[in-house]
Short mmCIF file of N, CA and C in Angstrom, two decimals:
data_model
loop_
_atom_site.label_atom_id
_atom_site.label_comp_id
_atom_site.label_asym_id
_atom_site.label_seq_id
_atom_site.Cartn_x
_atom_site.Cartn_y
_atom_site.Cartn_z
N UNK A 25 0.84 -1.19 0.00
CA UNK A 25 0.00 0.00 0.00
C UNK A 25 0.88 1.25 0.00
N UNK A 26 0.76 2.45 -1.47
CA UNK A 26 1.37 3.57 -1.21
C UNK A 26 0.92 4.33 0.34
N UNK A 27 1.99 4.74 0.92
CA UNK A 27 1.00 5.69 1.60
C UNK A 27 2.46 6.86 2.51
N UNK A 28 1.97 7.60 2.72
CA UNK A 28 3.08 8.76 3.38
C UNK A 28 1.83 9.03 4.54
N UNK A 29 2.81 9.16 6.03
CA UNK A 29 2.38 9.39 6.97
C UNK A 29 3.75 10.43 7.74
N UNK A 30 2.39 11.47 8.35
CA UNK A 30 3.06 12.60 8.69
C UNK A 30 3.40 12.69 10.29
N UNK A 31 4.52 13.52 11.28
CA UNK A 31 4.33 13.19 11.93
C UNK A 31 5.25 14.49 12.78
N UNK A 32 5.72 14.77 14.33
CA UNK A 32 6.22 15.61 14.76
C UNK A 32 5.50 17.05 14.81
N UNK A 33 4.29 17.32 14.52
CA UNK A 33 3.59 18.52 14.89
C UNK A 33 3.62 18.95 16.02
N UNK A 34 3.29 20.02 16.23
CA UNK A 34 2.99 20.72 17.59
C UNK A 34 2.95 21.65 17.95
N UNK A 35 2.54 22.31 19.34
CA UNK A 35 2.93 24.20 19.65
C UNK A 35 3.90 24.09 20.11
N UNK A 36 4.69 25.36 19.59
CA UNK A 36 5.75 25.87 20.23
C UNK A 36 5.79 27.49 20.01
N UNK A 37 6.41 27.69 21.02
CA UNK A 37 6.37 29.26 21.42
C UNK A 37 7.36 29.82 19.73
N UNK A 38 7.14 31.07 19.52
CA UNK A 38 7.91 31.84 18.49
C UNK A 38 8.59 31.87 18.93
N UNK A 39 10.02 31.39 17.48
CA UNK A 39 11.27 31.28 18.10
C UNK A 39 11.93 29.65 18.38
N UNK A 40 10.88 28.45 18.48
CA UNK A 40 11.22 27.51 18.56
C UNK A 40 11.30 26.80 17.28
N UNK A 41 11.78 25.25 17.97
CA UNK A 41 12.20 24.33 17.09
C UNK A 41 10.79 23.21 16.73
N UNK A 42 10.67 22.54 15.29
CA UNK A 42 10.38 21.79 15.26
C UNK A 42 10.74 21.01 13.89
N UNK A 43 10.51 19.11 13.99
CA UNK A 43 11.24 18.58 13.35
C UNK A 43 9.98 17.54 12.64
N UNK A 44 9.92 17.80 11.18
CA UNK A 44 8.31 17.32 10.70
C UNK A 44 9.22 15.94 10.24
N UNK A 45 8.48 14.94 10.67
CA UNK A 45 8.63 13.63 9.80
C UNK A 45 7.87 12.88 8.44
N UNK A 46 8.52 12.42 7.51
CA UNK A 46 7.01 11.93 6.75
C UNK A 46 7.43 9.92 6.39
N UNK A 47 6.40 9.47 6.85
CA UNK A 47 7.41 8.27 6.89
C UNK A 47 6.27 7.29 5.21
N UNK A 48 7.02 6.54 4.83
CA UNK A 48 7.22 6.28 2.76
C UNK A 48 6.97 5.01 3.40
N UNK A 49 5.94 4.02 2.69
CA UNK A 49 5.55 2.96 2.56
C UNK A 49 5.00 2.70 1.08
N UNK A 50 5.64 1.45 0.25
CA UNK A 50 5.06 1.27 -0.74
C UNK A 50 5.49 1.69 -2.08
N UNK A 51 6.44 2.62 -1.43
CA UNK A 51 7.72 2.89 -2.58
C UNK A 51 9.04 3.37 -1.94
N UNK A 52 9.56 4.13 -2.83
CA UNK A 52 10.89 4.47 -2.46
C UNK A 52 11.07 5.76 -2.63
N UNK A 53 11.47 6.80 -1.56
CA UNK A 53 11.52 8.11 -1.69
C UNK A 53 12.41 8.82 -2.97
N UNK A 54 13.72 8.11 -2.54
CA UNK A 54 14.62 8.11 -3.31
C UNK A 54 14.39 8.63 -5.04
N UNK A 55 13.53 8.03 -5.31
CA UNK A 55 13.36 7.74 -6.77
C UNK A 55 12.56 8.80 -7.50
N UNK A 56 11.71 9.72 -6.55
CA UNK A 56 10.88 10.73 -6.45
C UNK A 56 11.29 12.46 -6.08
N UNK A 57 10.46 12.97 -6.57
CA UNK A 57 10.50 14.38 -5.95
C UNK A 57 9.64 14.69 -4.67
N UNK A 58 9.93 14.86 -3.75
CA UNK A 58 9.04 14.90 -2.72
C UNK A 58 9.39 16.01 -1.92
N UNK A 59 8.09 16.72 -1.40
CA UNK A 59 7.67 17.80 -1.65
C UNK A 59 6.89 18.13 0.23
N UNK A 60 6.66 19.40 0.52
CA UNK A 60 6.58 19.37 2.07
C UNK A 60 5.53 21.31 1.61
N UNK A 61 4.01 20.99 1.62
CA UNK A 61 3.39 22.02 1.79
C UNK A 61 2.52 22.39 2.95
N UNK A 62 2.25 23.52 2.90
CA UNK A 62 1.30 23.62 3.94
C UNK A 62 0.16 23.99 4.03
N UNK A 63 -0.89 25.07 4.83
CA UNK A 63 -1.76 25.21 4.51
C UNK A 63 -2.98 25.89 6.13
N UNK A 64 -2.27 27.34 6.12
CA UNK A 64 -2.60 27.88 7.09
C UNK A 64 -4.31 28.20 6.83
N UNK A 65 -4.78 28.46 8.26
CA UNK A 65 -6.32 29.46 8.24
C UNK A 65 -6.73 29.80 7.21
N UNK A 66 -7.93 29.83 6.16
CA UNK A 66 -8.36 30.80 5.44
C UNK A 66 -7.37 31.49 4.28
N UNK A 67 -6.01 30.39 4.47
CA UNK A 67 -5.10 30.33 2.90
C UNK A 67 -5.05 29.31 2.08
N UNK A 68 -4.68 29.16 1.55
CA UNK A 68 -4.45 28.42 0.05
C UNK A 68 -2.98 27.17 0.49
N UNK A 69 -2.96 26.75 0.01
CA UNK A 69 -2.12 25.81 0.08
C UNK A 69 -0.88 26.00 -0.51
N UNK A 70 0.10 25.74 -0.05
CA UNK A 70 1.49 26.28 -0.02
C UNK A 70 2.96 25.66 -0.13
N UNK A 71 3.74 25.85 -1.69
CA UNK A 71 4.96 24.80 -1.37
C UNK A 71 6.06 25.61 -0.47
N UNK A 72 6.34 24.64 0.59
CA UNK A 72 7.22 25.17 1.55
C UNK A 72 8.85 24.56 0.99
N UNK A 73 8.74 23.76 0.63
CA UNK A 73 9.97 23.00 0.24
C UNK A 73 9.99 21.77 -0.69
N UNK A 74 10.75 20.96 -1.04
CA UNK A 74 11.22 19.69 -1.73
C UNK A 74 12.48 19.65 -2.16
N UNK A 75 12.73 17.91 -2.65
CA UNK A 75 14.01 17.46 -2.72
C UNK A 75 13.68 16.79 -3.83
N UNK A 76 14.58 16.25 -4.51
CA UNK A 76 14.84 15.14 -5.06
C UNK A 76 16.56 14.46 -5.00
N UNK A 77 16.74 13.54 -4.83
CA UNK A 77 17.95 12.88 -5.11
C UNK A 77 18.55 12.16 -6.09
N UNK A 78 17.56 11.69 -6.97
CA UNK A 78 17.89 11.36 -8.62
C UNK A 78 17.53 12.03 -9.34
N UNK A 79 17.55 11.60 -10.64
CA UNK A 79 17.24 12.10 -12.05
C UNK A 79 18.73 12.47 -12.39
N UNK A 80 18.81 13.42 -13.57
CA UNK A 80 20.35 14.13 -14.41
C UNK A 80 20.35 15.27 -13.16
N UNK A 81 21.25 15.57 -12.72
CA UNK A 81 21.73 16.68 -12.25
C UNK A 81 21.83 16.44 -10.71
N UNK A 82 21.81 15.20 -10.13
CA UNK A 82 21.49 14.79 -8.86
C UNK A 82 20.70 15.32 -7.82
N UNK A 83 21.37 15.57 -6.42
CA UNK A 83 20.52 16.12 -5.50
C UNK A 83 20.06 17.20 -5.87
N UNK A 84 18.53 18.11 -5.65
CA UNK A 84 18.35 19.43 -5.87
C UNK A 84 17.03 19.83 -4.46
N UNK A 85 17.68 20.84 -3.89
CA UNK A 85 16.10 21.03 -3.08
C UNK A 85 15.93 22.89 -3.36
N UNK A 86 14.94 22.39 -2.89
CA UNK A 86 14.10 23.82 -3.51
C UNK A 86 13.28 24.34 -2.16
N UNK A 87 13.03 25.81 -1.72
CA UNK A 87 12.64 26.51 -0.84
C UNK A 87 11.71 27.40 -1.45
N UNK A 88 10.80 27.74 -0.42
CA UNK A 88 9.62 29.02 -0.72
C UNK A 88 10.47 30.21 -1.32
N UNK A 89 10.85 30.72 -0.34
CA UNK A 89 11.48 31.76 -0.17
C UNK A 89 12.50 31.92 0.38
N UNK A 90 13.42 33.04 0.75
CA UNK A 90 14.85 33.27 0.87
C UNK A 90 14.73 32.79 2.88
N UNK A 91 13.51 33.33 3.41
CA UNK A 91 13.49 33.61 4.61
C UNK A 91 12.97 32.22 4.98
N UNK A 92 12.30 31.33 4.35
CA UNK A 92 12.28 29.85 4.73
C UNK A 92 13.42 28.91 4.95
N UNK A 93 14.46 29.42 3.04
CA UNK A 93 15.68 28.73 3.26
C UNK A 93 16.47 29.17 4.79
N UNK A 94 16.60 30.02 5.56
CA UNK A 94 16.92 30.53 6.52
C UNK A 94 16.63 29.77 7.33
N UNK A 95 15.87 29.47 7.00
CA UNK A 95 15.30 28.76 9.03
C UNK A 95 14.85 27.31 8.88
N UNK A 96 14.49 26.59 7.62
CA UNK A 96 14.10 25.42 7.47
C UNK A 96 15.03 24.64 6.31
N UNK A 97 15.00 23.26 6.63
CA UNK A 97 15.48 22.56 5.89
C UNK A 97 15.14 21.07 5.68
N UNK A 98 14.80 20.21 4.12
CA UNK A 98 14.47 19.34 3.48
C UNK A 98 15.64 18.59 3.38
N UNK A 99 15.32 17.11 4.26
CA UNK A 99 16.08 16.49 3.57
C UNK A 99 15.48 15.17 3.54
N UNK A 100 16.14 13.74 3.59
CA UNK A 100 15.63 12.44 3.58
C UNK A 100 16.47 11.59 3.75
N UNK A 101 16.55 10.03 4.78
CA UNK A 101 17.11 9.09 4.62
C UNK A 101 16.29 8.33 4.00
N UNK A 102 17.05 7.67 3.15
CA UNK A 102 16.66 6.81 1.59
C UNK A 102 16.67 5.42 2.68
N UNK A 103 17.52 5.65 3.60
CA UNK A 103 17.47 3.97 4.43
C UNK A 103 16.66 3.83 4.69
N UNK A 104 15.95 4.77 5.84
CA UNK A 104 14.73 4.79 6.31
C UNK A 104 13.12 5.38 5.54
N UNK A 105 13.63 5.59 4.28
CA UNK A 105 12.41 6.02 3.53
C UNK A 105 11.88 6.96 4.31
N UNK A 106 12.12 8.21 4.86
CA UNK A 106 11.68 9.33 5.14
C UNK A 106 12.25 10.89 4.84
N UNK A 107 11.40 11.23 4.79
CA UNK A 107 11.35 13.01 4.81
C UNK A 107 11.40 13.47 5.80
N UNK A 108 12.14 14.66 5.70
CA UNK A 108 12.26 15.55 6.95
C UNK A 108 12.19 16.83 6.63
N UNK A 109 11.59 17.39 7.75
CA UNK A 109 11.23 18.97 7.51
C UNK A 109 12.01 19.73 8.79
N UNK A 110 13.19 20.31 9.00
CA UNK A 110 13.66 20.87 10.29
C UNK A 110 12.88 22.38 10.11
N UNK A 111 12.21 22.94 11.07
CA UNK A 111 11.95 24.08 10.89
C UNK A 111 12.47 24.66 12.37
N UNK A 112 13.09 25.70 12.23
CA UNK A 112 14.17 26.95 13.31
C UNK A 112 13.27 27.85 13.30
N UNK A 113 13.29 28.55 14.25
CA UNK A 113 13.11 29.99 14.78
C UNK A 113 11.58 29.90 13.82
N UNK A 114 10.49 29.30 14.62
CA UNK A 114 9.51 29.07 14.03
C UNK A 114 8.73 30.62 14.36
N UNK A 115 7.61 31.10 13.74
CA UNK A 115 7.17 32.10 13.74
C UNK A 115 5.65 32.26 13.95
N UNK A 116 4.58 32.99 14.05
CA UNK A 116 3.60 32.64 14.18
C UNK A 116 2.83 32.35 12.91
N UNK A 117 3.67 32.99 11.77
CA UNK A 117 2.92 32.71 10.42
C UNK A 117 2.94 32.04 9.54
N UNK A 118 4.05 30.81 10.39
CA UNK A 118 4.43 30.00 10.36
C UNK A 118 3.34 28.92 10.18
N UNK A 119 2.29 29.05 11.30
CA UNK A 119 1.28 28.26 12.08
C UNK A 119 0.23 27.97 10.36
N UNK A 120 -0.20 26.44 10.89
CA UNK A 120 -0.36 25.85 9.45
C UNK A 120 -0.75 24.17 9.40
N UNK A 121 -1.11 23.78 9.04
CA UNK A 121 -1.31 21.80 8.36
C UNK A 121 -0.66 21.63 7.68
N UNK A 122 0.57 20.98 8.03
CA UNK A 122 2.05 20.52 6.99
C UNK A 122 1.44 19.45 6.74
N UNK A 123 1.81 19.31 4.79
CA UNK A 123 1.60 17.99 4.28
C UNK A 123 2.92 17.74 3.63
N UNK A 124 3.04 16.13 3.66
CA UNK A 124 4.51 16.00 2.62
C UNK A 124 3.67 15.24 1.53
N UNK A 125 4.17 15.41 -0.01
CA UNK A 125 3.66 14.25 -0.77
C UNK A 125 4.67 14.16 -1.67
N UNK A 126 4.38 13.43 -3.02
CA UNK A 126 5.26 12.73 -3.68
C UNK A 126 4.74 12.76 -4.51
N UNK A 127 6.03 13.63 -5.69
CA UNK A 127 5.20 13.20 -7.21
C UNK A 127 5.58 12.20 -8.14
N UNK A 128 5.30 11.82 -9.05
CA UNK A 128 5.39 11.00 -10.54
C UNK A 128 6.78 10.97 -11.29
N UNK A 129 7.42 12.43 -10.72
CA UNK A 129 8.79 12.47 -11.44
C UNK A 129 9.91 12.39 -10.70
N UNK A 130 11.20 12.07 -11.72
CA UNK A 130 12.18 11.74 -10.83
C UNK A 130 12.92 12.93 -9.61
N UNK A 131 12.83 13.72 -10.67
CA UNK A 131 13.37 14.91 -9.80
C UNK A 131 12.66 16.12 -9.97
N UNK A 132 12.89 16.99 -8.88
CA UNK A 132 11.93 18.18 -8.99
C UNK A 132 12.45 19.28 -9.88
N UNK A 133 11.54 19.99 -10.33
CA UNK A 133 12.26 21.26 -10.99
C UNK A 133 11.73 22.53 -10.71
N UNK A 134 12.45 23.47 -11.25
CA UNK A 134 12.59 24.96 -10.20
C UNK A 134 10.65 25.84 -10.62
N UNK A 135 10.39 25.15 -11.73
CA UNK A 135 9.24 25.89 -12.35
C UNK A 135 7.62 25.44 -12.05
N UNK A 136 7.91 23.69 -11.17
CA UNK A 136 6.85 23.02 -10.84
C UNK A 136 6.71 22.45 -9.43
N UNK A 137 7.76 22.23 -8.86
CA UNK A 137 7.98 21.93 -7.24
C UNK A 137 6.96 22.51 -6.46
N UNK A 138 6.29 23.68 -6.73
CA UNK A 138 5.42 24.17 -5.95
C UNK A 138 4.34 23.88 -5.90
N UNK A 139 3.97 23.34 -7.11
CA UNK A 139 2.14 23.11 -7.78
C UNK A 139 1.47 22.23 -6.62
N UNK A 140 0.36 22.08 -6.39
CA UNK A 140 -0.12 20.94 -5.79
C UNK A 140 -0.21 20.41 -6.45
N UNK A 141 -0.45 19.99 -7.53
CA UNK A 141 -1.19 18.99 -9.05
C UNK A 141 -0.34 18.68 -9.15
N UNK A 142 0.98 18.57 -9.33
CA UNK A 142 2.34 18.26 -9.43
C UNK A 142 2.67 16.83 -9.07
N UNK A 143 1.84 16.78 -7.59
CA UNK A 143 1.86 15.50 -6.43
C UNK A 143 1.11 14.73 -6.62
N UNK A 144 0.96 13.29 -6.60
CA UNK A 144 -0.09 12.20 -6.64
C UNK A 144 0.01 11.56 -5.20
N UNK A 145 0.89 12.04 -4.56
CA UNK A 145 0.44 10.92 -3.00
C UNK A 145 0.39 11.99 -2.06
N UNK A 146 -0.13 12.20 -1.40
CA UNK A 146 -0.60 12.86 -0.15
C UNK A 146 -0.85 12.31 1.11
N UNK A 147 0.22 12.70 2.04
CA UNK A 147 -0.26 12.32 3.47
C UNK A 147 -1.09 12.93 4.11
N UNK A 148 -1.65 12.83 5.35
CA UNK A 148 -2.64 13.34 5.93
C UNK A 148 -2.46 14.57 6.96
N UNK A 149 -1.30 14.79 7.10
CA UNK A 149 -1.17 16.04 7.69
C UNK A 149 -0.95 15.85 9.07
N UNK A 150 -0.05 16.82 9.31
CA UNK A 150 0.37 17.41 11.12
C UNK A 150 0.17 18.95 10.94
N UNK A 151 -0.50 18.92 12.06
CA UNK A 151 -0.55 20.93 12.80
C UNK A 151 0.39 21.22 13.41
N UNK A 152 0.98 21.98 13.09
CA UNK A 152 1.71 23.36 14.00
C UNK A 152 1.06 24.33 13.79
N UNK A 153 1.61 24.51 15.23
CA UNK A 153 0.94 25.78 16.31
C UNK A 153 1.98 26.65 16.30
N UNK A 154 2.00 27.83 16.39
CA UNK A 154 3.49 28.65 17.11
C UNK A 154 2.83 29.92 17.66
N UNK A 155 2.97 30.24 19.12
CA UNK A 155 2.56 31.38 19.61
C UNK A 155 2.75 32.13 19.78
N UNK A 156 2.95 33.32 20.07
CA UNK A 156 3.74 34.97 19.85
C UNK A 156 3.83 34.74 21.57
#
C-alpha cells in the first residue's frame, strides 16, 4: 500500500524548534521528488519545500522563499524512507497543516515543485501551532 504518513507537529512558542517527519511505505523516496506544503487558516495551500535525489543533475532542493531557506530545511534518509522537515526559529505565520507528498517524477524542478497537481500521494497532515 502507497501511503506517506506525517508526523512531529505541535505548539511551540515563536522562536522555537520543530522537526516534521514523513514516513514512505510502498515505494521508495529516493526515486521521487518529494515535496513538504502547507496550509494555514483561510489560505491556500502552499509549497514550503522539496528534494529530489535522482534524475540528471542529482541532488536538488528547492525553498519558498529566501526567509524559509533561513530557518528550514528538506532532507531524507533513503534507508529509512523518510522526509524531513527541520523548521528553526519558528514564527507565528508559520502556524499551518504541513503535508509531505510525492510526485510521478524523478526529480523536482525549479518551475513546478510548488504546484499541488504536481503531487499524486498525499499524506494526511500534522498541525503546528506557534505562539507569539
Amino acid at each position: 500500500q502507497v501511503q506517506l504518513v506525517e508526523s512531529g507537529g505541535g505548539s511551540v512558542q515563536a522562536g522555537g524548534s520543530l522537526r516534521l517527519s514523513c514516513a514512505a511505505s510502498g515505494f521508495t523516496i529516493s526515486g521521487y521528488c518529494m515535496g513538504w506544503f502547507r496550509q494555514g487558516p483561510g489560505k491556500e495551500r502552499e509549497g514550503v519545500a522539496a528534494i529530489s535525489t535522482g534524475g540528471l543533475g542529482g541532488s536538488r532542493t528547492y525553498y519558498a522563499d529566501s526567509d524559509v531557506k533561513a530557518r528550514f530545511n528538506i532532507s531524507q534518509d533513503n534507508g529509512l524512507n523518510i522526509l524531513y522537515l527541520q523548521m528553526n526559529n519558528l514564527k507565528p505565520e508559520d502556524a499551518a497543516t504541513y503535508d509531505c507528498a510525492a510526485t510521478a517524477r524523478q526529480a523536482c524542478y525549479g518551475d513546478t515543485w510548488y504546484i499541488p497537481r504536481q503531487y499524486t500521494i498525499w499524506g494526511q497532515g500534522t498541525q503546528v501551532t506557534v505562539s507569539s
